[in-house]
Amino acid sequence: MKLWHKVYLITLAVSLILTNVGIFLVFHTTYQQNLEQEKTRAEAHSLLIYTSINNNMVYYEQRGVLDQPFVRIIGRNHGVYYNNQGVKIQIWQGEDCIYSTDAKIKWEDLQYDEAARTTTLFDKDGEKYVFVTQRFDTKEEYVFCYQQPLTELQQSWDRLVVIYISMSVVISLLLAIFLGVLLQRLMKPIAVLTDAVIEMQQGNYESRVALKGNDDIARLAANFNAMAETICENVKEIRQENEAKQRFVDNFSHELKSPLTSIYGFAEYLQKSNASKDEQVECLGYIMEESERLKKMSYVLLEMEKLHTDGNNIEMEECDCNSIRETVQQEIRMDLERTGVELEWQMSSRKVCGNRMLLEVLLTNLVRNALRACADGGTVRISMEENSIRVQDNGCGMAPENVKRATEPFYRVDKARSRKDGGTGLGLALCRQIAEVHGGRLLITSRVGEGTTVTFSKELGKDNKLYKEDSV
Amino acid sequence: MANILIVEDDIHINELVKRNLMLVGHRCTQCYTGRELVEQLQKEYYELILLDVMLPELSGFECMEYIKNTPVIFVTAKGALQDKLKGLSIGAEDYIVKPFEMLELVARVDVVLRRYQTNEQIFQLNGTTVYLEQRRVEVNGVEVDMTPREFKVLEALIINKNIALSREKLLELAWGYDYEGETKTVDVHIQKLRKKLDWENEIITVKKLGYRLEART
């Protein structure tokens, strides 16, 4: 059963009970009071009549003429007179009724005490009476009975009861309706909130609650919205990471298949065909080249994995820029000779802070990329500062879509040429990781036909945009 | 045999495919990009195109729009079911996934060429002529009797000429996948063929590997 049903039923039941019981008690008490008043009034009235008859009875008894017919006469005189006021009297001798305005009342109906006046309420056949019985002061036992029917009181009370009941019904209905509406209004925000939660549980992370007001439920709704926002972002992030991982796995398996196809293919070819010696040498050469490619790829991937897991424990020191420059120059000597490109070094600082080997790898990769981008005779400008390293070339440049994906593992702009150069497609991915390990970022700007600039800087925090569409 | 165009951006794999196909007697032209493909199509007519799906700039699927009236076999590393379905639904004759075996490539090429009837129906070597479609063999002009099984073995050797075939492979090609017999029967049949066709020096035994029909042109 819903919460608000429970609240509703309990509240309704309690208030109805209380109201009705209250009203009932009030009525009842008033009624009793009225009855008491009637009794008192009747008693007073009866005293009046009693005294009158009593005087007569005593007087005539003293004269010795009081006999039943005489009593009857006295009774009748008073009875007829007071009957016009609606009062009935009876005179009893022993258990015989000598006179009675109304014959309905029997001796058993009366309560009689010889010593004192007795006032009682009596109900016969739905008619209520006040009886007052009193012994006359005569020597003989004569009893006076005063009877006041309470018809008027009865009728007015009956009318009141009807009014009471109908009022009670109306009030109960109104209360039920009002309470119902009120509670439903109050509970509606909860229903709205519940719906939003269900939406979210079914996978719609965009569901939000629009609730106005300052009460508890509105606050709950606001907090729910905030929580939903966080969940939404987290889910987005997780999805993106997952997609990136999936892409990596796809690319990686593709990158594996090609060398393996070559290696297996040429080996099978040499085995099954009657190849000439020259052809054998050629094919074996291809096998070795592809194996070399696999070796390089696995090495770089291992390096990247090490950086990924061990990134926080890398040793940093003050590295001498010149010695880094010498190492890099030595590494790329062959590529440099082949392409005839000019290298320009701009050292603004003596020292750079970081891990020496990693910085060398980073710089070597960036310079190699730059050399590859340049046609014969281009220029590559390398600048080293205390917290950043920049490599700028005026080679072929990259389109914006390529810039965005440049640091993705295995991503290449020109696949065929890159493979010919012995590239793995992992260079920039590794550089990015090295940058991150140093607490910095890689920034790539490029224009087709004009050249590319890659900057590694520790000052680029997480708030900076990573890639720009236009060149700097 | 047939004039085949190979479109593959990986240089080594391109070379591999070319050598395999040339071994069994086809003529091959190599290109490395979609653009080169379009150029080649305008220069010459090809009987079969081997096309890599993942090419720079123009993808293999997009290239299909430029190819008319020529059967295409997709050769690619993307082996998921939906890739295969896409390739076949675009109009390719077949879809080979890398890495592949030599014999698989040769067989699939042969099947497609046969479908388009561009494969040589007559094979000649040192005085012996084999009419593949009519299933007849003539040695120096004289017809020679062959059992159906012998012809099947001969056919396998011819289609895969210059490639060493293991006894198991010959069993598979000539007797079928379900055959559970010994490989000895292969040796017996080879002997018979050598005798009947006077090909003692043409069908050579390759140590530890099997048999090879030497038919270099």
XYZ file of C-alpha atoms in Angstrom:
689
model
C 0.000 0.000 0.000
C 1.340 3.392 -0.834
C 2.670 5.666 1.863
C 0.112 8.349 1.293
C -2.712 5.844 1.381
C -1.566 4.791 4.807
C -1.200 8.349 6.006
C -4.537 9.239 4.522
C -6.475 6.386 6.033
C -4.931 6.764 9.457
C -5.389 10.519 9.564
C -8.911 10.294 8.221
C -9.894 7.555 10.635
C -8.414 9.369 13.607
C -9.964 12.717 12.795
C -13.359 11.225 12.014
C -13.351 9.233 15.205
C -12.239 12.177 17.274
C -14.726 14.563 15.697
C -17.651 12.240 15.964
C -16.811 11.110 19.442
C -16.392 14.715 20.459
C -19.681 15.837 18.998
C -21.399 12.821 20.441
C -20.055 13.503 23.888
C -21.135 17.107 23.691
C -24.631 16.130 22.649
C -24.885 13.428 25.203
C -23.760 15.641 28.036
C -26.130 18.382 27.017
C -28.974 15.903 26.783
C -28.296 14.570 30.225
C -28.164 18.062 31.570
C -31.473 18.823 29.929
C -32.984 15.742 31.482
C -31.752 16.761 34.897
C -33.218 20.173 34.386
C -36.532 18.602 33.444
C -36.417 16.473 36.528
C -35.791 19.464 38.713
C -38.552 21.425 37.015
C -40.938 18.510 37.286
C -40.098 18.070 40.910
C -40.771 21.702 41.648
C -44.009 21.604 39.690
C -45.125 18.414 41.335
C -44.498 19.928 44.743
C -46.913 22.653 43.893
C -49.659 20.228 42.957
C -48.835 17.891 45.786
C -49.067 20.585 48.382
C -52.434 21.634 47.095
C -53.850 18.122 47.083
C -52.138 17.255 50.308
C -53.751 20.113 52.179
C -57.108 19.005 50.882
C -56.544 15.371 51.806
C -55.313 16.090 55.275
C -58.185 18.494 55.933
C -60.847 16.102 54.794
C -59.250 13.178 56.531
C -59.422 15.094 59.794
C -63.097 15.658 59.069
C -63.415 11.920 58.543
C -64.914 12.167 55.119
C -61.955 11.002 53.127
C -63.022 7.960 51.248
C -62.228 6.716 47.818
C -64.940 8.599 45.918
C -63.908 11.774 47.697
C -60.282 11.263 46.843
C -61.342 10.644 43.284
C -63.138 13.977 43.206
C -60.139 15.815 44.603
C -57.971 14.027 42.119
C -60.205 14.819 39.207
C -60.378 18.466 40.076
C -56.647 18.814 39.998
C -56.098 16.289 37.265
C -58.350 17.890 34.705
C -56.898 21.307 35.423
C -53.307 20.286 35.129
C -53.951 17.990 32.198
C -54.284 21.115 30.106
C -50.652 21.805 30.869
C -49.777 18.334 29.760
C -49.236 16.997 33.282
C -50.789 13.751 34.460
C -51.360 12.768 38.054
C -52.295 9.627 39.888
C -53.397 8.954 43.412
C -52.804 5.519 44.803
C -53.956 3.794 47.916
C -51.734 0.864 48.520
C -51.505 -0.709 45.139
C -54.867 0.425 43.918
C -55.153 3.366 41.714
C -57.876 5.648 42.956
C -57.507 8.310 40.382
C -55.474 8.533 37.235
C -55.440 11.062 34.496
C -53.838 8.489 32.305
C -54.461 4.836 33.005
C -51.384 3.588 31.250
C -49.017 3.748 34.182
C -48.981 0.736 36.521
C -47.798 0.488 40.070
C -44.786 -1.568 38.973
C -43.677 1.311 36.808
C -43.324 3.584 39.777
C -40.590 3.894 42.278
C -41.904 4.661 45.687
C -40.225 5.450 48.927
C -42.469 5.973 51.888
C -40.010 8.251 53.595
C -39.079 10.606 50.827
C -40.118 12.115 47.595
C -38.745 10.139 44.657
C -38.066 11.583 41.251
C -37.345 9.179 38.424
C -37.121 9.006 34.700
C -39.272 6.401 33.064
C -39.370 5.076 29.551
C -42.396 3.131 28.319
C -43.037 2.235 24.702
C -40.672 4.884 23.499
C -42.330 7.576 25.579
C -40.277 9.228 28.271
C -41.690 10.516 31.541
C -40.543 12.144 34.695
C -42.320 10.551 37.664
C -42.437 12.120 41.073
C -43.947 9.982 43.798
C -44.628 11.122 47.309
C -46.695 9.908 50.196
C -49.408 12.214 51.387
C -49.253 13.352 54.978
C -52.513 11.527 55.670
C -52.675 8.807 58.257
C -53.900 6.411 55.647
C -51.273 5.619 53.071
C -52.147 7.603 50.011
C -49.481 8.119 47.369
C -49.282 10.960 44.907
C -47.743 10.424 41.520
C -46.834 13.239 39.237
C -46.167 12.375 35.609
C -44.631 14.721 33.119
C -44.243 13.291 29.603
C -41.119 14.567 27.916
C -42.572 14.557 24.438
C -41.453 18.060 23.608
C -37.982 17.463 24.784
C -38.033 14.184 22.977
C -39.059 15.710 19.680
C -36.550 18.499 19.781
C -33.864 16.026 20.623
C -34.828 13.744 17.805
C -34.572 16.641 15.409
C -31.158 17.478 16.821
C -30.004 13.899 16.396
C -30.984 13.994 12.738
C -29.114 17.242 12.289
C -26.159 15.788 14.133
C -25.998 12.713 11.949
C -26.327 14.579 8.697
C -23.784 17.140 9.832
C -21.459 14.359 10.803
C -21.791 12.703 7.420
C -21.189 15.960 5.581
C -18.187 16.832 7.692
C -16.785 13.345 7.257
C -17.131 13.533 3.506
C -15.584 16.971 3.332
C -12.764 15.868 5.559
C -12.172 12.781 3.451
C -12.099 14.765 0.229
C -10.016 17.593 1.576
C -7.504 15.305 3.214
C -7.283 13.215 0.088
C -6.620 16.172 -2.150
C -4.125 17.664 0.254
C -2.163 14.478 0.629
C -2.155 13.789 -3.061
C -0.784 17.251 -3.687
C 1.929 16.686 -1.144
C 2.802 13.277 -2.457
C 2.922 14.250 -6.111
C 6.525 15.505 -5.975
C 7.513 12.145 -4.560
C 5.897 10.423 -7.506
C 7.732 12.748 -9.892
C 10.988 11.978 -8.143
C 10.300 8.258 -8.227
C 9.642 8.394 -11.948
C 12.930 10.161 -12.531
C 14.764 7.535 -10.522
C 13.121 4.746 -12.507
C 14.085 6.481 -15.745
C 17.671 6.614 -14.636
C 17.656 3.030 -13.479
C 16.518 1.977 -16.928
C 19.527 3.639 -18.469
C 18.373 7.146 -19.331
C 21.041 9.145 -17.595
C 19.639 12.408 -18.846
C 16.566 12.234 -16.658
C 16.220 15.207 -14.315
C 13.563 16.464 -11.947
C 11.938 19.857 -12.323
C 10.584 20.772 -8.893
C 9.976 24.168 -7.465
C 9.865 25.203 -3.882
C 12.008 25.106 -0.805
C 10.650 22.207 1.122
C 12.405 18.950 1.894
C 11.314 17.249 -1.255
C 12.496 20.079 -3.456
C 15.894 19.844 -1.775
C 15.926 16.123 -2.346
C 15.117 16.733 -5.991
C 17.915 19.248 -6.336
C 20.356 16.791 -4.841
C 19.050 14.074 -7.089
C 19.704 16.267 -10.116
C 23.232 16.900 -8.952
C 23.808 13.206 -8.447
C 22.361 12.441 -11.869
C 24.711 14.970 -13.419
C 27.703 13.305 -11.818
C 26.557 9.862 -12.882
C 25.981 11.109 -16.400
C 29.479 12.504 -16.634
C 31.052 9.433 -15.145
C 29.180 7.178 -17.516
C 30.234 9.327 -20.447
C 33.827 9.161 -19.333
C 33.709 5.422 -18.858
C 32.095 4.936 -22.246
C 34.710 7.081 -23.918
C 37.489 5.211 -22.206
C 35.951 1.939 -23.224
C 35.645 3.049 -26.814
C 39.233 4.196 -26.802
C 40.306 0.860 -25.397
C 38.302 -0.993 -27.992
C 39.818 1.107 -30.749
C 43.251 0.368 -29.399
C 42.605 -3.368 -29.359
C 41.223 -3.255 -32.892
C 44.165 -1.243 -34.163
C 46.657 -3.362 -32.352
C 45.296 -6.621 -33.717
C 45.314 -5.123 -37.176
C 48.885 -3.952 -36.750
C 49.858 -7.455 -35.724
C 48.152 -9.182 -38.609
C 50.120 -7.426 -41.319
C 53.643 -8.361 -40.214
C 52.457 -11.853 -39.368
C 50.918 -12.275 -42.796
C 54.201 -11.266 -44.410
C 56.394 -13.383 -42.198
C 54.277 -16.496 -42.514
C 53.571 -15.899 -46.183
C 57.167 -15.537 -47.255
C 58.275 -18.448 -45.140
C 55.632 -20.637 -46.725
C 56.563 -19.359 -50.147
C 60.211 -20.223 -49.667
C 59.317 -23.632 -48.326
C 56.903 -24.705 -51.017
C 58.296 -23.124 -54.154
C 61.475 -23.757 -56.018
C 62.857 -20.274 -55.518
C 66.113 -19.056 -56.952
C 68.908 -18.087 -54.599
C 68.346 -14.396 -55.295
C 64.678 -14.712 -54.587
C 65.436 -16.551 -51.393
C 67.674 -13.776 -50.169
C 65.050 -11.189 -51.055
C 62.209 -12.967 -49.296
C 64.266 -13.682 -46.215
C 65.076 -9.986 -46.142
C 61.370 -9.151 -46.046
C 60.864 -11.622 -43.221
C 63.570 -9.947 -41.230
C 62.213 -6.459 -41.868
C 58.782 -7.430 -40.640
C 60.243 -9.135 -37.598
C 62.156 -5.963 -36.866
C 58.917 -4.025 -37.087
C 57.265 -6.364 -34.609
C 60.213 -6.014 -32.305
C 60.025 -2.249 -32.356
C 56.311 -2.277 -31.808
C 56.510 -4.572 -28.812
C 59.315 -2.510 -27.335
C 57.411 0.736 -27.571
C 54.243 -0.837 -26.216
C 56.165 -2.223 -23.280
C 57.642 1.208 -22.598
C 54.203 2.756 -22.689
C 52.847 0.124 -20.326
C 55.709 0.730 -17.920
C 55.046 4.456 -17.948
C 51.378 3.820 -17.457
C 51.770 1.693 -14.362
C 54.950 3.114 -12.959
C 54.443 6.711 -14.009
C 54.606 8.158 -10.539
C 57.938 6.635 -9.679
C 59.955 8.106 -12.507
C 63.146 9.750 -11.390
C 63.352 13.405 -12.186
C 66.492 15.470 -12.207
C 68.042 18.579 -13.627
C 69.163 17.494 -17.086
C 71.766 19.285 -19.108
C 70.178 20.523 -22.329
C 73.356 20.291 -24.318
C 73.952 16.644 -23.569
C 70.367 15.833 -24.515
C 70.907 17.696 -27.740
C 74.025 15.699 -28.485
C 72.323 12.371 -27.860
C 69.389 13.245 -30.086
C 71.627 14.553 -32.819
C 73.518 11.282 -32.799
C 70.299 9.224 -32.952
C 68.923 10.974 -36.010
C 72.182 11.344 -37.855
C 71.222 8.852 -40.564
C 67.762 10.310 -41.102
C 69.270 13.766 -41.271
C 71.789 12.813 -43.909
C 69.114 11.152 -45.972
C 66.762 14.100 -46.096
C 69.062 17.082 -46.251
C 67.004 19.045 -43.770
C 68.395 21.894 -41.689
C 68.291 21.620 -37.914
C 68.146 24.778 -35.822
C 68.647 24.592 -32.085
C 67.438 27.356 -29.771
C 68.400 26.770 -26.179
C 66.966 29.349 -23.816
C 68.022 27.504 -20.741
C 70.925 25.350 -19.621
C 68.871 22.891 -17.714
C 65.577 21.145 -18.160
C 63.855 19.272 -15.363
C 62.750 15.737 -16.002
C 63.820 12.166 -16.688
C 66.782 12.298 -19.025
C 66.186 9.121 -20.995
C 62.502 9.799 -21.488
C 63.155 13.336 -22.658
C 65.659 12.033 -25.150
C 63.145 9.527 -26.476
C 60.516 12.255 -26.702
C 62.717 14.653 -28.558
C 64.074 11.991 -30.914
C 60.557 10.936 -31.862
C 59.387 14.494 -32.481
C 62.433 15.353 -34.561
C 62.092 12.180 -36.628
C 58.462 13.005 -37.324
C 59.479 16.502 -38.331
C 62.166 15.177 -40.664
C 59.686 12.853 -42.288
C 57.254 15.684 -42.808
C 59.782 17.832 -44.601
C 60.591 17.407 -48.225
C 64.273 17.796 -49.017
C 65.584 21.055 -47.747
C 63.055 22.024 -45.160
C 63.870 23.480 -41.764
C 63.284 22.001 -38.343
C 63.534 24.363 -35.392
C 64.060 22.878 -31.949
C 63.784 25.014 -28.822
C 64.444 23.911 -25.269
C 63.457 25.864 -22.175
C 63.344 25.086 -18.514
C 59.839 23.692 -18.605
C 59.143 23.008 -22.237
C 60.453 21.594 -25.474
C 59.220 22.597 -28.903
C 59.802 21.129 -32.363
C 58.650 23.111 -35.356
C 58.871 22.133 -39.000
C 57.780 23.715 -42.284
C 56.859 20.460 -43.923
C 53.605 19.116 -45.290
C 51.479 19.738 -42.212
C 48.283 17.915 -41.183
C 44.563 18.473 -41.640
C 42.558 19.190 -38.456
C 41.052 15.672 -38.339
C 44.526 14.233 -38.363
C 45.763 16.598 -35.675
C 42.996 15.462 -33.373
C 43.895 11.814 -33.685
C 47.642 12.155 -34.067
C 48.484 10.814 -30.616
C 46.208 7.805 -30.918
C 48.207 4.563 -30.839
C 48.837 3.240 -34.337
C 47.249 6.239 -35.983
C 49.052 7.276 -39.132
C 48.247 9.892 -41.714
C 49.950 8.102 -44.586
C 50.074 4.409 -43.819
C 52.081 3.161 -46.753
C 54.829 5.710 -46.414
C 55.014 5.366 -42.667
C 55.501 1.628 -42.872
C 58.170 2.067 -45.490
C 60.052 4.315 -43.108
C 59.842 1.650 -40.466
C 57.313 3.576 -38.413
C 55.051 1.867 -35.908
C 52.433 4.581 -35.560
C 53.180 4.696 -31.838
C 55.672 7.564 -31.684
C 53.288 10.341 -30.673
C 51.346 8.077 -28.344
C 54.565 7.396 -26.488
C 55.457 11.100 -26.467
C 52.098 11.967 -24.998
C 52.627 9.498 -22.230
C 56.080 10.806 -21.492
C 54.589 14.293 -21.314
C 51.950 13.163 -18.864
C 54.457 11.407 -16.668
C 56.275 14.726 -16.384
C 53.069 16.399 -15.309
C 52.685 18.238 -18.588
C 50.945 17.947 -21.939
C 51.576 17.751 -25.640
C 50.214 20.529 -27.833
C 50.034 20.028 -31.594
C 49.258 22.750 -34.070
C 49.458 22.310 -37.800
C 48.467 23.787 -41.146
C 48.465 21.817 -44.357
C 51.278 23.012 -46.586
C 52.804 25.200 -43.898
C 54.112 22.862 -41.261
C 53.604 21.428 -37.806
C 54.594 22.505 -34.324
C 54.636 20.084 -31.430
C 55.152 21.505 -27.948
C 55.777 19.597 -24.777
C 55.160 21.833 -21.790
C 54.761 21.325 -18.082
C 52.822 24.545 -17.833
C 49.938 23.233 -19.869
C 47.580 22.150 -17.127
C 44.498 20.028 -17.510
C 42.357 23.058 -18.277
C 44.119 23.944 -21.476
C 42.648 22.799 -24.720
C 44.738 20.004 -26.049
C 44.439 20.486 -29.764
C 43.930 23.601 -31.806
C 42.507 23.646 -35.263
C 44.548 26.586 -36.486
C 48.243 27.030 -36.179
C 49.631 29.105 -33.387
C 46.861 -17.545 -67.436
C 44.960 -14.532 -66.173
C 45.734 -10.838 -65.959
C 45.404 -9.902 -62.314
C 45.550 -6.504 -60.618
C 46.746 -6.425 -56.999
C 45.727 -3.429 -54.876
C 47.357 -3.485 -51.430
C 49.069 -0.670 -49.552
C 51.422 -2.827 -47.513
C 54.434 -3.286 -49.800
C 55.496 -6.644 -48.489
C 52.070 -8.198 -48.610
C 51.573 -6.859 -52.076
C 54.840 -8.520 -53.084
C 53.797 -11.754 -51.405
C 50.522 -11.965 -53.287
C 52.226 -11.176 -56.556
C 54.841 -13.887 -56.175
C 52.269 -16.486 -55.180
C 50.079 -15.779 -58.164
C 52.952 -15.615 -60.582
C 54.110 -18.973 -59.306
C 50.921 -20.614 -60.528
C 51.149 -18.835 -63.826
C 49.181 -15.600 -63.651
C 50.307 -12.200 -64.825
C 50.241 -9.566 -62.073
C 50.225 -5.789 -61.883
C 50.784 -4.033 -58.572
C 49.344 -0.816 -57.196
C 49.244 0.658 -53.723
C 46.440 3.178 -53.533
C 42.884 3.636 -54.717
C 43.992 6.356 -57.059
C 46.537 4.087 -58.730
C 43.800 1.502 -59.138
C 41.595 3.918 -61.023
C 44.507 4.859 -63.259
C 45.350 1.241 -63.998
C 41.751 0.401 -64.814
C 41.828 3.019 -67.518
C 45.033 1.648 -68.989
C 44.351 -2.023 -69.213
C 41.709 -4.693 -68.862
C 42.064 -7.096 -65.939
C 40.420 -10.439 -65.482
C 40.537 -10.314 -61.703
C 41.210 -7.693 -59.061
C 42.536 -8.476 -55.606
C 41.536 -5.526 -53.458
C 42.508 -4.574 -49.902
C 39.668 -2.971 -47.945
C 41.804 -0.650 -45.822
C 43.514 1.660 -48.299
C 44.631 5.221 -47.608
C 42.303 7.944 -48.886
C 39.906 5.756 -50.894
C 38.671 2.649 -49.069
C 38.319 -0.657 -50.875
C 34.546 -0.450 -50.634
C 34.549 2.965 -52.235
C 36.777 1.675 -55.036
C 34.077 -0.753 -56.081
C 32.239 2.089 -57.749
C 35.007 2.409 -60.304
C 35.187 -1.271 -61.096
C 32.821 -2.604 -63.726
C 32.682 -6.004 -65.331
C 35.612 -7.364 -63.415
C 35.414 -9.873 -60.589
C 36.857 -8.656 -57.307
C 38.209 -10.572 -54.344
C 38.634 -8.585 -51.107
C 41.823 -9.313 -49.186
C 41.875 -7.757 -45.768
C 42.627 -8.028 -42.080
C 39.075 -7.065 -41.069
C 37.573 -10.463 -40.475
C 34.383 -9.716 -38.536
C 31.193 -11.177 -39.911
C 29.682 -7.794 -40.709
C 32.754 -6.811 -42.703
C 32.518 -10.002 -44.732
C 28.828 -9.490 -45.299
C 29.369 -5.911 -46.368
C 32.064 -6.921 -48.800
C 30.007 -9.661 -50.378
C 26.883 -7.522 -50.534
C 28.765 -4.775 -52.359
C 29.495 -7.167 -55.159
C 32.751 -8.912 -54.400
C 33.138 -12.470 -55.569
C 34.927 -13.558 -52.459
C 36.480 -12.281 -49.243
C 39.849 -13.525 -47.921
C 41.015 -12.681 -44.420
C 44.660 -12.056 -43.553
C 46.710 -13.972 -42.668
C 45.975 -16.542 -45.345
C 47.712 -19.574 -46.721
C 49.160 -19.642 -50.188
C 47.022 -22.554 -51.281
C 43.891 -20.865 -50.042
C 44.640 -17.756 -52.092
C 45.447 -19.787 -55.185
C 42.336 -21.906 -54.829
C 39.994 -18.966 -54.384
C 41.483 -17.124 -57.336
C 41.080 -20.261 -59.392
C 37.455 -20.699 -58.403
C 36.540 -17.141 -59.366
C 38.402 -17.323 -62.653
C 36.712 -20.578 -63.450
C 33.353 -19.002 -62.715
C 34.123 -16.345 -65.286
C 35.749 -18.935 -67.543
C 38.940 -17.011 -67.857
C 41.104 -19.772 -66.627
C 43.146 -21.676 -69.113
C 41.346 -24.768 -70.132
C 44.366 -26.318 -71.753
C 47.609 -27.040 -70.015
C 50.711 -28.043 -71.872
C 53.998 -29.231 -70.578
C 56.801 -31.036 -72.383
C 54.744 -32.806 -75.014
C 51.771 -33.538 -72.816
C 48.512 -31.671 -73.277
C 45.792 -31.695 -70.642
C 42.280 -30.584 -71.613
C 40.929 -29.578 -68.212
C 37.357 -28.996 -69.249
C 37.019 -32.127 -71.361
C 39.035 -34.152 -68.890
C 41.294 -35.572 -71.588
C 44.992 -36.042 -71.685
C 47.188 -36.454 -74.741
C 50.816 -37.440 -74.673
C 52.566 -36.593 -77.878
C 49.268 -36.528 -79.642
C 48.099 -39.881 -78.331
C 45.205 -39.962 -75.884
C 45.946 -41.565 -72.559
C 43.410 -43.313 -70.331
C 42.953 -41.885 -66.878
C 40.790 -42.829 -63.960
C 38.696 -40.027 -62.509
C 40.806 -40.056 -59.379
C 44.024 -39.793 -61.331
C 42.620 -36.843 -63.189
C 41.680 -35.178 -59.945
C 45.232 -35.505 -58.668
C 46.538 -34.177 -61.955
C 44.178 -31.219 -61.784
C 45.309 -30.392 -58.252
C 48.916 -30.414 -59.363
C 48.170 -28.190 -62.339
C 46.097 -25.590 -60.498
C 48.776 -25.355 -57.812
C 51.717 -25.705 -60.099
C 55.145 -24.857 -58.729
C 53.833 -25.152 -55.193
C 54.833 -28.118 -53.057
C 51.721 -30.015 -52.013
C 51.778 -32.277 -48.983
C 50.287 -35.731 -49.208
C 47.553 -34.660 -46.805
C 46.751 -31.683 -48.987
C 46.586 -33.850 -52.118
C 44.306 -36.204 -50.256
C 42.089 -33.285 -49.358
C 42.032 -31.836 -52.856
C 41.555 -35.067 -54.805
C 39.762 -37.333 -52.356
C 37.826 -34.782 -50.345
C 37.702 -33.716 -46.680
C 35.894 -36.808 -45.480
C 38.378 -39.327 -46.769
C 39.924 -41.325 -43.960
C 42.362 -43.423 -45.894
C 46.140 -43.634 -45.847
C 48.376 -41.224 -47.726
C 50.020 -44.206 -49.398
C 47.382 -44.013 -52.088
C 48.698 -40.570 -53.007
C 52.138 -41.979 -53.674
C 50.643 -44.696 -55.801
C 48.686 -42.241 -57.887
C 51.669 -39.943 -58.346
C 53.693 -42.868 -59.594
C 50.997 -43.743 -62.098
C 50.801 -40.164 -63.342
C 54.533 -39.947 -63.775
C 54.484 -43.078 -65.873
C 51.451 -42.298 -67.957
C 52.389 -38.724 -68.777
C 56.097 -39.252 -68.972
C 56.578 -36.619 -66.294
C 59.262 -38.284 -64.221
C 61.164 -35.017 -64.079
C 58.219 -32.757 -63.911
C 56.505 -34.109 -60.849
C 59.275 -33.949 -58.354
C 59.385 -35.239 -54.805
C 60.118 -32.518 -52.300
C 61.765 -34.011 -49.231
C 59.608 -33.903 -46.100
C 57.016 -31.828 -47.878
C 55.351 -33.690 -50.707
C 55.158 -33.296 -54.460
C 55.498 -30.363 -56.800
C 54.684 -29.976 -60.461
C 57.487 -27.953 -61.997
C 56.044 -25.841 -64.782
C 57.941 -22.604 -64.888
C 57.380 -20.676 -68.051
